[in-house]
Tab-separated table of C-alpha atoms and ligand atoms in Angstrom:
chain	number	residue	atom	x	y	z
A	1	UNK	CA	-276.309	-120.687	-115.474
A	2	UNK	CA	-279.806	-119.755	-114.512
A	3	UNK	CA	-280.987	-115.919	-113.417
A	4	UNK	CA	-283.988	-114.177	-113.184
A	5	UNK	CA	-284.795	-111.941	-115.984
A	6	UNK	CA	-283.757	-108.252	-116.453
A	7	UNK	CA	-286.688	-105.847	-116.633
A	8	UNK	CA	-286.286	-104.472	-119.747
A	9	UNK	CA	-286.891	-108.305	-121.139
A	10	UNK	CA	-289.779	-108.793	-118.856
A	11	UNK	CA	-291.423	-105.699	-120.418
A	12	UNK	CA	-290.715	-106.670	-123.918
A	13	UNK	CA	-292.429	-109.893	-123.596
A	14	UNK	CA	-295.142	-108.069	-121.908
A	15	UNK	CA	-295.168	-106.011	-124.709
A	16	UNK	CA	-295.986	-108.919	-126.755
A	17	UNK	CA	-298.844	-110.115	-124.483
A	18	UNK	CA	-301.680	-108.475	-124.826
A	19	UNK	CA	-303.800	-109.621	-122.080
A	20	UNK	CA	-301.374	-107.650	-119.328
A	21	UNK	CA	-302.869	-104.783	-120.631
A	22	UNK	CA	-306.511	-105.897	-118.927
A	23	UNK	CA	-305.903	-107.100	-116.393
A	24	UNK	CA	-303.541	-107.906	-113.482
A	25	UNK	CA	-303.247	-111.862	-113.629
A	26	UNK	CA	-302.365	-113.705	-110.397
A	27	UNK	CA	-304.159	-116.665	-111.675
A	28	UNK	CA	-301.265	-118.170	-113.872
A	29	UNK	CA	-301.804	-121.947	-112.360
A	30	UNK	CA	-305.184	-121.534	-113.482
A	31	UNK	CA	-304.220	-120.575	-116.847
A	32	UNK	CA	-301.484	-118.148	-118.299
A	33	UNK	CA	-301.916	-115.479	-120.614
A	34	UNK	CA	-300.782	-116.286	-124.004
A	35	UNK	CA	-298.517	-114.461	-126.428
A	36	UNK	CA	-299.826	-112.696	-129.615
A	37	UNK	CA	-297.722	-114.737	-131.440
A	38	UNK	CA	-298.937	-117.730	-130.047
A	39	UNK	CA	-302.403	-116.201	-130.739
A	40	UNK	CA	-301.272	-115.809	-134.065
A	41	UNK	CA	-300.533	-119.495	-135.010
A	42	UNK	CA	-303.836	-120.363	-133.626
A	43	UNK	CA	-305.383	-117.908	-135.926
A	44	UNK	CA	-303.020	-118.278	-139.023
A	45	UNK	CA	-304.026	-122.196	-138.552
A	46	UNK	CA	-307.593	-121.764	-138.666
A	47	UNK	CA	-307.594	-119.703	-141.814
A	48	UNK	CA	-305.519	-122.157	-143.520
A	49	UNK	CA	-308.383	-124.576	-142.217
A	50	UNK	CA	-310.968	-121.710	-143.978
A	51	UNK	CA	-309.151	-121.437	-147.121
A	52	UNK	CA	-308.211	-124.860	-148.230
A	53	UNK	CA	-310.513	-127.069	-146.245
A	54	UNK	CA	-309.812	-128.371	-142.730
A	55	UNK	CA	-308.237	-132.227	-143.343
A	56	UNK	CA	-306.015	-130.260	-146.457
A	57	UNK	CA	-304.697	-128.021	-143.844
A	58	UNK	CA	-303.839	-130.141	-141.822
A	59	UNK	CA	-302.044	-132.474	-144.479
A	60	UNK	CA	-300.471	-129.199	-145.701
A	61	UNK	CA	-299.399	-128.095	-142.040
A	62	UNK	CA	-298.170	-131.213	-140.729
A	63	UNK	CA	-294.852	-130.069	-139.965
A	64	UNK	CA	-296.221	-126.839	-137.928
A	65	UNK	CA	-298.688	-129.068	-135.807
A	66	UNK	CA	-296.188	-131.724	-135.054
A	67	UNK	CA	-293.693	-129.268	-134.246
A	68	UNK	CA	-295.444	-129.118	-130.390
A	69	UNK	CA	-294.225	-132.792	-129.918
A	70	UNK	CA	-290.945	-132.338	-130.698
A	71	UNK	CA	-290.476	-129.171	-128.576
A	72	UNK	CA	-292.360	-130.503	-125.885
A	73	UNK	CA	-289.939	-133.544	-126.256
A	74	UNK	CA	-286.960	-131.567	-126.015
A	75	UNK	CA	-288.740	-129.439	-123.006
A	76	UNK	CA	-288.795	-132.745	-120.695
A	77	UNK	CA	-285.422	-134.365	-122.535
A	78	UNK	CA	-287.645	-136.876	-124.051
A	79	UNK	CA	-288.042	-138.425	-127.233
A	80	UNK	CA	-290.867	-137.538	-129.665
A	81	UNK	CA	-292.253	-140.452	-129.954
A	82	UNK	CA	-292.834	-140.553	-126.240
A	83	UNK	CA	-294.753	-137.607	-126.383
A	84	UNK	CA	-298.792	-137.628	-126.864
A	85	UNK	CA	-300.365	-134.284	-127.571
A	86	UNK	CA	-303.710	-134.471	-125.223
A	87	UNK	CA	-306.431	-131.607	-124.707
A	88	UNK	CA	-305.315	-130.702	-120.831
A	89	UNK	CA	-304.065	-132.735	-118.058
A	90	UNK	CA	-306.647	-134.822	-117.023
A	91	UNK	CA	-307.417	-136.452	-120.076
A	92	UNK	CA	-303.538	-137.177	-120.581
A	93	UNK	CA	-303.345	-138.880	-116.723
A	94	UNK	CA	-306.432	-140.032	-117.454
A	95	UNK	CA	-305.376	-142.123	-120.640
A	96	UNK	CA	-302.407	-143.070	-119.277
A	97	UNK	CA	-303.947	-144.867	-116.079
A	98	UNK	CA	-307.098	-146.370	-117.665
A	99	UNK	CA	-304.716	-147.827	-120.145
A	100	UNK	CA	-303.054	-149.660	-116.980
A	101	UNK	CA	-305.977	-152.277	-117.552
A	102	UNK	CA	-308.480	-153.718	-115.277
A	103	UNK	CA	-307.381	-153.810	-111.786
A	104	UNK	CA	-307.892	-156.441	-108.765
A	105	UNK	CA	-309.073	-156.980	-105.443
A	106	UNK	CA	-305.858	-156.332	-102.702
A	107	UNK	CA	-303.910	-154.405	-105.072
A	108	UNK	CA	-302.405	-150.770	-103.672
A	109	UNK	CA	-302.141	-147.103	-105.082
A	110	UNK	CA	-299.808	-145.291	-103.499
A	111	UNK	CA	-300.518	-141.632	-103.277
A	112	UNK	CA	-298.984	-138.713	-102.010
A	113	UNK	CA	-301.129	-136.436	-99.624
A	114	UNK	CA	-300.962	-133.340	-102.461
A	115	UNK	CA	-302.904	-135.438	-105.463
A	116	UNK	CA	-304.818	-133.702	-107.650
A	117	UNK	CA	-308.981	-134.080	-106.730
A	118	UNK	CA	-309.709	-135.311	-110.759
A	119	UNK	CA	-306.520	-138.114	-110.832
A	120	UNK	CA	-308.227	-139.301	-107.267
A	121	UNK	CA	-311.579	-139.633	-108.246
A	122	UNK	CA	-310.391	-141.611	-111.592
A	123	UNK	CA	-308.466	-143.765	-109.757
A	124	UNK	CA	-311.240	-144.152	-107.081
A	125	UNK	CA	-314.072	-144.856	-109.300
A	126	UNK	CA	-311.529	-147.986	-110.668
A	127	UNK	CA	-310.096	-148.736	-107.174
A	128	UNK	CA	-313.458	-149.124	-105.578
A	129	UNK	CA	-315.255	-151.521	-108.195
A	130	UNK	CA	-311.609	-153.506	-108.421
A	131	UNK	CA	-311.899	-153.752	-104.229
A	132	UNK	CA	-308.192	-152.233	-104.737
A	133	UNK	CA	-306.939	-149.678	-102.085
A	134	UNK	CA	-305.437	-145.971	-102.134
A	135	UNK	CA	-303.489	-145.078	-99.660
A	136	UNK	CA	-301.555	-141.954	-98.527
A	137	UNK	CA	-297.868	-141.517	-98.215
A	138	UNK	CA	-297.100	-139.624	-94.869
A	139	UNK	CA	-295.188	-136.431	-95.328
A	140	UNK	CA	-292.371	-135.205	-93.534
A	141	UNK	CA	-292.029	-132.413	-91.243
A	142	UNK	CA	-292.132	-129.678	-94.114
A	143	UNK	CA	-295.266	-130.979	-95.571
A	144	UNK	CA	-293.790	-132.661	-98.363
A	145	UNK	CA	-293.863	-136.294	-99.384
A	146	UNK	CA	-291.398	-138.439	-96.953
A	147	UNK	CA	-289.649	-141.239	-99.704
A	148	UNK	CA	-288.483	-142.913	-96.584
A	149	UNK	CA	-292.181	-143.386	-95.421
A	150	UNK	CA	-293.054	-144.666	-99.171
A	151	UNK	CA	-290.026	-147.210	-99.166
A	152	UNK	CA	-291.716	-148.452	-95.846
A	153	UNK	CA	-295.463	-149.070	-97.491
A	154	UNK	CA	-293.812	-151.119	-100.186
A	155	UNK	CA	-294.484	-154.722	-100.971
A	156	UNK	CA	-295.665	-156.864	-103.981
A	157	UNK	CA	-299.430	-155.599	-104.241
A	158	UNK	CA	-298.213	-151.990	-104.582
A	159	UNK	CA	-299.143	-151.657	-108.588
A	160	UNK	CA	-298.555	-147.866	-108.888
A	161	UNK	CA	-297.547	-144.790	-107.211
A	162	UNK	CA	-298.491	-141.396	-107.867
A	163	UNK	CA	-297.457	-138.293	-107.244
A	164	UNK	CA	-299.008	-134.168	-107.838
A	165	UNK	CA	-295.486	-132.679	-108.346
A	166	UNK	CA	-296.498	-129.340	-107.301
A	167	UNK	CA	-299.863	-129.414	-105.349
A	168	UNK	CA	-302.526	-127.281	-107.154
A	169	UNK	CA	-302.840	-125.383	-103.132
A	170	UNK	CA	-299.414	-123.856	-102.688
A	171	UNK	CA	-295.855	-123.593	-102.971
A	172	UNK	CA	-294.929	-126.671	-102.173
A	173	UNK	CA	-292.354	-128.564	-104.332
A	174	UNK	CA	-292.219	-132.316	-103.899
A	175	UNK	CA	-289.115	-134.252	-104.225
A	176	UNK	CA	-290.381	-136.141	-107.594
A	177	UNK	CA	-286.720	-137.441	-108.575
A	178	UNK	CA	-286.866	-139.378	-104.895
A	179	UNK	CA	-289.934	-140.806	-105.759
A	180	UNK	CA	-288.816	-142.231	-108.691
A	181	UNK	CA	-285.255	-143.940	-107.470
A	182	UNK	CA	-287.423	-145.841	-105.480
A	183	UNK	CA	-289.696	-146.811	-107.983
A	184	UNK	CA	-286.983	-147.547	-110.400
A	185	UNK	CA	-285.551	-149.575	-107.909
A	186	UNK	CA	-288.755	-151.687	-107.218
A	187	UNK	CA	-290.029	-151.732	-110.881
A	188	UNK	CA	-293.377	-149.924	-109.279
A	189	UNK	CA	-295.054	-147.779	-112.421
A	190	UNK	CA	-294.288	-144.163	-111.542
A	191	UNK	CA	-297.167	-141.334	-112.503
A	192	UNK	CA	-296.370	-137.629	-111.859
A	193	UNK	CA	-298.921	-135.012	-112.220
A	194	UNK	CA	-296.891	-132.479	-113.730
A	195	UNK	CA	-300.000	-129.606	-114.080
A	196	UNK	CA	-297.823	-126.907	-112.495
A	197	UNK	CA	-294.320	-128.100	-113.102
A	198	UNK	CA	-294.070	-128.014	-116.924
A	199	UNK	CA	-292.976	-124.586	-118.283
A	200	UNK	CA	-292.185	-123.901	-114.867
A	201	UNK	CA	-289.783	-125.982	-113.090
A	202	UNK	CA	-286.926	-127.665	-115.391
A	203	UNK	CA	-287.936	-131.304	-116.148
A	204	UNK	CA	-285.603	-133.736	-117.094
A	205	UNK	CA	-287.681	-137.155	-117.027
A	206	UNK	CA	-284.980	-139.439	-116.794
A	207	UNK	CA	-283.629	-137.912	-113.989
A	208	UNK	CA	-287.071	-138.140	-112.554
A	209	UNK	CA	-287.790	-141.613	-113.411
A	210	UNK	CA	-291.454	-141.497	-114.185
A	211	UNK	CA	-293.092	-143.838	-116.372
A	212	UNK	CA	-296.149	-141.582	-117.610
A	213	UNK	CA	-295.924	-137.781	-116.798
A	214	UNK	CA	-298.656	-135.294	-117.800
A	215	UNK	CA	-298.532	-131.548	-118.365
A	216	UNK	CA	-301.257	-128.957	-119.114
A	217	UNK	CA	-300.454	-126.453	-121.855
A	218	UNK	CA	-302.067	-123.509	-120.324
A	219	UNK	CA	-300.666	-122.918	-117.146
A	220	UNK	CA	-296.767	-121.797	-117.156
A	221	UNK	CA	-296.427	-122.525	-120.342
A	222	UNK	CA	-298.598	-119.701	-121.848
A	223	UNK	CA	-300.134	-122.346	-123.902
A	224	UNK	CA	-303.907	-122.453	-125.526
A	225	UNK	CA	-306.897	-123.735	-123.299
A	226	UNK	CA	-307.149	-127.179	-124.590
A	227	UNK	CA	-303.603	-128.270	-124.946
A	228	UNK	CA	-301.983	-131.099	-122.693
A	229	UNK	CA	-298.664	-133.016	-123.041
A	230	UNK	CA	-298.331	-136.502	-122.105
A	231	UNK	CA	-294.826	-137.911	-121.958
A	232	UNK	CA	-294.413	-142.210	-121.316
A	233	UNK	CA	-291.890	-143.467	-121.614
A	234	UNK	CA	-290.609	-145.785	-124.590
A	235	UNK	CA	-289.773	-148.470	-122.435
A	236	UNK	CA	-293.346	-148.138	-120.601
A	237	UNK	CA	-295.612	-148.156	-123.482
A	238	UNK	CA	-296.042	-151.468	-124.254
A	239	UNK	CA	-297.670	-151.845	-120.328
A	240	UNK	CA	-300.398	-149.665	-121.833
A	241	UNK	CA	-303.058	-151.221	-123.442
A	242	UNK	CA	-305.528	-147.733	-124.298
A	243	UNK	CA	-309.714	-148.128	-123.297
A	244	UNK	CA	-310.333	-146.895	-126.557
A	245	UNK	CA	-308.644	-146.734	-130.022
A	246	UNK	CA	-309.407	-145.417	-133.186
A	247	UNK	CA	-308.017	-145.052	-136.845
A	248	UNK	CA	-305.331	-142.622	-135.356
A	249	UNK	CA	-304.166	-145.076	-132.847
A	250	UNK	CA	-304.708	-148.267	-134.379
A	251	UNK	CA	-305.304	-148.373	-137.815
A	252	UNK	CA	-306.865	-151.505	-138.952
A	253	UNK	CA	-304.784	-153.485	-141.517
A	254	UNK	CA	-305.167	-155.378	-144.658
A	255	UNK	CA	-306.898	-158.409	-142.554
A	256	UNK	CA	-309.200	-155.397	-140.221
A	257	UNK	CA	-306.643	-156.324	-137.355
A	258	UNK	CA	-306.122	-152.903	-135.461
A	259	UNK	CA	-302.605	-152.341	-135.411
A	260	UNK	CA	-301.950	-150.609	-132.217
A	261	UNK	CA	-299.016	-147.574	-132.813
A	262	UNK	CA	-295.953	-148.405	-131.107
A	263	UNK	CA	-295.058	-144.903	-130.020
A	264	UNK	CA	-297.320	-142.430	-127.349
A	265	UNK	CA	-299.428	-141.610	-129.666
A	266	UNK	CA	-301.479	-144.592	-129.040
A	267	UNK	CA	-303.063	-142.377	-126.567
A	268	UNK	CA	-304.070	-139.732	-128.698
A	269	UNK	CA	-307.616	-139.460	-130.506
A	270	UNK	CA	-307.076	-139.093	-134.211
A	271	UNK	CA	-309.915	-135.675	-133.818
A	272	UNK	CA	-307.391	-132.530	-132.183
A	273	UNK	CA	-307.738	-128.671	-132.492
A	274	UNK	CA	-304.594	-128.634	-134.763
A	275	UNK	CA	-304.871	-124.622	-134.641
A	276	UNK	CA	-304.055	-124.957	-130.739
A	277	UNK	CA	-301.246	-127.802	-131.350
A	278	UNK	CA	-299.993	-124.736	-133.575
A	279	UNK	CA	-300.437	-122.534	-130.511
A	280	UNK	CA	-298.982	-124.837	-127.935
A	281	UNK	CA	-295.939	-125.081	-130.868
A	282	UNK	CA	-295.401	-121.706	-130.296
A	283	UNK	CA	-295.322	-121.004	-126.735
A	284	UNK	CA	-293.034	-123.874	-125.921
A	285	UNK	CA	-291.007	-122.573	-128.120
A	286	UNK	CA	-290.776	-119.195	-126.600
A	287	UNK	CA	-290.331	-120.884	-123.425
A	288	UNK	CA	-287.230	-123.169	-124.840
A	289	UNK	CA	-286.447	-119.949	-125.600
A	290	UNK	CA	-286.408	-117.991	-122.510
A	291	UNK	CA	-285.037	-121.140	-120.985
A	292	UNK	CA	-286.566	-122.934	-117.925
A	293	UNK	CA	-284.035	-122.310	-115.766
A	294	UNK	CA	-284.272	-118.857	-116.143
A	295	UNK	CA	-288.020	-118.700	-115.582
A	296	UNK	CA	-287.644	-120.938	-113.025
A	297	UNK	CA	-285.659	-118.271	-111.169
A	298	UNK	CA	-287.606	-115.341	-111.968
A	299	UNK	CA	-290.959	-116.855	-110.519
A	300	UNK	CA	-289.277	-117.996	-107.571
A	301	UNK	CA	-287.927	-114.254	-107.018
A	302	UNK	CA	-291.231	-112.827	-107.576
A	303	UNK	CA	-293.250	-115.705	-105.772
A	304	UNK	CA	-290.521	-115.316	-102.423
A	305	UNK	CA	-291.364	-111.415	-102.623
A	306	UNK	CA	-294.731	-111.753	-102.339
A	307	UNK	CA	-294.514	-114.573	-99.528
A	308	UNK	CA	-292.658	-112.349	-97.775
A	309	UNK	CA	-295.013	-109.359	-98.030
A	310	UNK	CA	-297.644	-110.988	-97.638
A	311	UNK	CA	-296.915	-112.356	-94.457
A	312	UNK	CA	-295.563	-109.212	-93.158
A	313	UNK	CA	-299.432	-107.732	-93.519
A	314	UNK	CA	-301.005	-108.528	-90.073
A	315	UNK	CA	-304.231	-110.761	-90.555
A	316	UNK	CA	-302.734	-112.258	-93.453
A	317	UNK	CA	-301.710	-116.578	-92.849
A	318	UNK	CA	-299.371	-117.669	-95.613
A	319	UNK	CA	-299.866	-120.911	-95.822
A	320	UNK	CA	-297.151	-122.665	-97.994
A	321	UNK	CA	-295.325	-125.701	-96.977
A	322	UNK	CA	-292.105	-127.595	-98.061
A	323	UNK	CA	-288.707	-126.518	-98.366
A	324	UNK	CA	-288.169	-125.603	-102.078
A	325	UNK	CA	-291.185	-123.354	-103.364
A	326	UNK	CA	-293.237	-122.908	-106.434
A	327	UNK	CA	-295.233	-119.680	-107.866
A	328	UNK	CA	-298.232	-121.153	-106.316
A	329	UNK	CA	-298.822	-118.189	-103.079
A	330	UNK	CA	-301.221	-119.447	-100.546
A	331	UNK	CA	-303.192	-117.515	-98.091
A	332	UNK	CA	-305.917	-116.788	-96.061
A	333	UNK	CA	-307.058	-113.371	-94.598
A	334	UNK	CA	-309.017	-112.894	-91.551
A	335	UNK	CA	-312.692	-112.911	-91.400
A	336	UNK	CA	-312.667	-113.179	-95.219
A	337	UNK	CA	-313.425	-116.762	-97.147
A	338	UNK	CA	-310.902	-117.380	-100.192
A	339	UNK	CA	-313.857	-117.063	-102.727
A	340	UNK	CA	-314.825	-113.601	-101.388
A	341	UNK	CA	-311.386	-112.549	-101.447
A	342	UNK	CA	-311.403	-113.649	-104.839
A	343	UNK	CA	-314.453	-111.498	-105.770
A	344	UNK	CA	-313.352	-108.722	-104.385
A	345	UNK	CA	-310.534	-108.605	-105.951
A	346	UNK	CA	-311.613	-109.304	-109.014
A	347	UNK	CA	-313.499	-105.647	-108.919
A	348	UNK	CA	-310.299	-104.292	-108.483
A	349	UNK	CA	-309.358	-105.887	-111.892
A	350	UNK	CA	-307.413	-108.217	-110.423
A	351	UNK	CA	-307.492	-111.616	-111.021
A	352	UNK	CA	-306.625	-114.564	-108.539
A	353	UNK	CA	-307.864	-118.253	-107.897
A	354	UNK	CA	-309.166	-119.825	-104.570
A	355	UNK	CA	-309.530	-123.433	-103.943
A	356	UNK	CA	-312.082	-125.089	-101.729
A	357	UNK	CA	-310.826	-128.977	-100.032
A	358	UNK	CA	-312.025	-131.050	-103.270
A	359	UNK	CA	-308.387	-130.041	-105.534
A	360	UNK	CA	-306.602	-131.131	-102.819
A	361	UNK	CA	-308.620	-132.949	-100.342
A	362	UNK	CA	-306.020	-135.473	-98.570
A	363	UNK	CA	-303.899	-132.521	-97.734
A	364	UNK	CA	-306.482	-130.053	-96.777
A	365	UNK	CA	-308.448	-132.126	-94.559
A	366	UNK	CA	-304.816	-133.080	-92.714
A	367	UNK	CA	-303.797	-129.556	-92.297
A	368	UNK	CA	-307.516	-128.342	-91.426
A	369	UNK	CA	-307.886	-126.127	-94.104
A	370	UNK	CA	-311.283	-125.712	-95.690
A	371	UNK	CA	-310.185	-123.402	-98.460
A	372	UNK	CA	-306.939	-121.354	-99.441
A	373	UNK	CA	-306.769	-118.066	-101.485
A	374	UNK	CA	-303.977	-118.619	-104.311
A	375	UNK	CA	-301.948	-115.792	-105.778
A	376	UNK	CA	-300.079	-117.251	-108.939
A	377	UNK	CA	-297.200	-115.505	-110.641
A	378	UNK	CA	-295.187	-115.970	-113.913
A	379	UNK	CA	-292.368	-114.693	-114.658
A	380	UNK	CA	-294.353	-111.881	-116.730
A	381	UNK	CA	-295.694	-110.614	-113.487
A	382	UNK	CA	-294.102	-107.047	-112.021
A	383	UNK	CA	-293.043	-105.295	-108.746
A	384	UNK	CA	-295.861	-102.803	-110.101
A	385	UNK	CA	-298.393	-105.431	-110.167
A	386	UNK	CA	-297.427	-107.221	-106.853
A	387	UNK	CA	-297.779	-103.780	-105.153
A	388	UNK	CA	-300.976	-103.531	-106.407
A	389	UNK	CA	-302.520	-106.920	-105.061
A	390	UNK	CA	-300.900	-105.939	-101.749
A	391	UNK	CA	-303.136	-102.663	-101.718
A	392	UNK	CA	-305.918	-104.729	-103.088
A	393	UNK	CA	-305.951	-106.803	-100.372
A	394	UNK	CA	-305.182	-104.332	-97.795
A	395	UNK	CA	-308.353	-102.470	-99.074
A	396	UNK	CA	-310.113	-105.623	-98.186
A	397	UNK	CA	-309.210	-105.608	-94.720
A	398	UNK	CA	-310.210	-101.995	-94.160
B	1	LIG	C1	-301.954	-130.213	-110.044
B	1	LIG	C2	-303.061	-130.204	-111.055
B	1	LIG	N1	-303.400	-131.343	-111.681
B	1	LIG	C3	-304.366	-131.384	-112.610
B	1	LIG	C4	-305.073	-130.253	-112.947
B	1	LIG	C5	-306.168	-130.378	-113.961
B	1	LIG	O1	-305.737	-129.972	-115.206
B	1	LIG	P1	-306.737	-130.026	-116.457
B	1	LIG	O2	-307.857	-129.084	-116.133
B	1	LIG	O3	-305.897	-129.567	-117.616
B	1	LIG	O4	-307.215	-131.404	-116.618
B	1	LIG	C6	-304.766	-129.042	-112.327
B	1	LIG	C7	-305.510	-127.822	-112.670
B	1	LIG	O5	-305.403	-126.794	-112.098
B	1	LIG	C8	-303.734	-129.022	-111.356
B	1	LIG	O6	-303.395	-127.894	-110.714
């Protein structure tokens, strides 16, 4: 059974983060604020690094740095060795679709109108030089991705489809698990972009039925800057041939024959920050902890209050779609662009993000937007702090 989280646990796990004391962070999908005991396994990491030499720390620590695959594993009901540990999302995705191999002339990406800016342009740069084609999915009435519409576009040139599980511009949720029965059903590779979702929605990826999935470790997870999760799975791997190996990925044998690893890690570089594997160790497990269900119920409390206040403040547009909702709290104000909202906020010590059309461009440019202001919760954020980026903005409109 999920529920949102009492206050007195919210303030002891604010109590144990000590960025909250700084500032007033509305910029969680941007990145989180970390605990000080995930601080602390950075740190305790990088003096074992000091003290006995870098590689013999990281031969002495190898349970504590592998421990972030097997709780990320568990995290997304996976198995560990269809989990790669990357340095953010992009580079993850990134792997994962250059490692599709070359591409030709007629064959189709399907994407869905809320991919990310950075998975576009990588699959552009390959698309264009291949003469292959992206195309959009149409969305339904709610904004979100229509699977009816996909199963329509389908046909034997359609080589992958791809989908930003919750758009980096707002609250909407797309219905990922859809997306993949029909991609199951057609044998069509399945990539979500999971930036947002992991650590805050629960994510079981064979209910999903995604081939590749990728997760940042800073965002709702409370993970370090740096840290990524990649999840393919088992079945999947051998489709993925990686652009580049190395002695981490595929050893050379006996005969200098690289030897290609049969698990994800054949996406991973054999040079990591094992300090911020320690980190990432750390907060997932404090998220495992808290359970996702839980947090997944407190942001949605918090994120629904400050919808609804928000759009009960005259000259303020909320401007999330779909049906199910995220953290992610879109807005505009009057007479005020996103990034000077930003700014001025940001005076005020508090901190949110705004995005311009290049994030998100398929769906901004089809809903007209040229730029949103984004308030981000976690489920460390307060009624205290909500009121105060209410009168922070009301200031603003003064
Ligand atoms: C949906 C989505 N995808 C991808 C990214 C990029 O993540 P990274 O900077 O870790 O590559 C972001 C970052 O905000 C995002 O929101």
């Amino acid at each position: 059974m999920s529920s949102p989280l009492s206050p007195a646990v919210i303030d002891a796990m604010r109590a144990r983060t000590p960025g909250v004391r700084s500032t007033t962070h509305f910029n969680h999908a941007g990145a989180s604020l970390p605990s000080a005991a995930t601080l602390e396994a950075i740190h305790a990491h990088l003096l074992r690094e000091a003290s006995m030499g870098p590689m013999e720390a990281g031969a002495a620590a190898r349970e504590q740095t592998e421990r972030a695959r097997t709780l990320a594993a568990r995290l997304l009901n996976a198995q560990p060795v269809e989990i790669a540990l990357t340095t953010g999302n992009s580079p993850g995705w990134g792997a994962a679709f250059a490692a599709l191999g070359p591409w030709r002339a007629g064959q189709r990406i399907l994407v869905a109108r809320h991919e990310w800016g950075g998975n576009l342009a990588t699959m552009r740069l390959v698309a264009q030089r291949a003469g292959a084609s992206i195309e959009t999915i149409p969305s339904d009435a709610s904004g979100r991705v229509d699977p009816r519409a996909l199963e329509a576009m389908l046909d034997d040139r359609v080589r992958l489809i791809a989908l930003t599980w919750l758009p980096a511009n707002g609250g909407l949720i797309n219905p990922a698990a859809a997306i993949g029965r029909i991609a199951r059903h057609h044998g069509i590779p399945y990539f979500i972009d999971a930036a947002q979702a992991v650590g805050q929605l629960p994510i079981d990826v064979a209910e999903v039925g995604c081939d590749v999935l990728a997760g940042a470790g800073r965002k709702a997870l409370r993970g370090p800057r740096g840290t990524g999760l990649l999840y393919v799975r088992q079945d999947f791997l051998p489709h993925l041939m990686p652009a580049f190996v190395d002695t981490h990925s595929a050893p050379l044998d006996a005969n200098g024959d690289p030897v290609l690893r049969d698990d994800a890690a054949r996406l991973e570089s054999s040079e990591a920050s094992l300090a911020l594997h320690c980190g990432l160790a750390n907060a997932l497990e404090e998220a495992l902890e808290i359970g996702i269900d839980n947090i997944r119920a407190q942001i949605d409390r918090t994120a629904q209050t400050l919808r609804e206040e928000l759009a009960a403040m005259p000259g303020v547009s909320v401007l999330d779609q779909g049906v199910e909702r995220s953290g992610l709290v879109s807005f505009n104000v009057a007479g005020l662009d996103a990034m000077s909202v930003r700014r001025a906020l940001a005076t005020q010590g508090i901190a949110i993000g705004s995005n311009g059309v290049a994030y998100t461009p398929f769906d901004m440019t089809s809903r007209g937007l040229t730029q949103i202001a984004r308030a981000s919760v976690s489920y460390l954020t307060t009624n205290a702090e909500v009121d105060k980026l209410l009168a922070g903005i009301r200031t603003l409109m003064r």
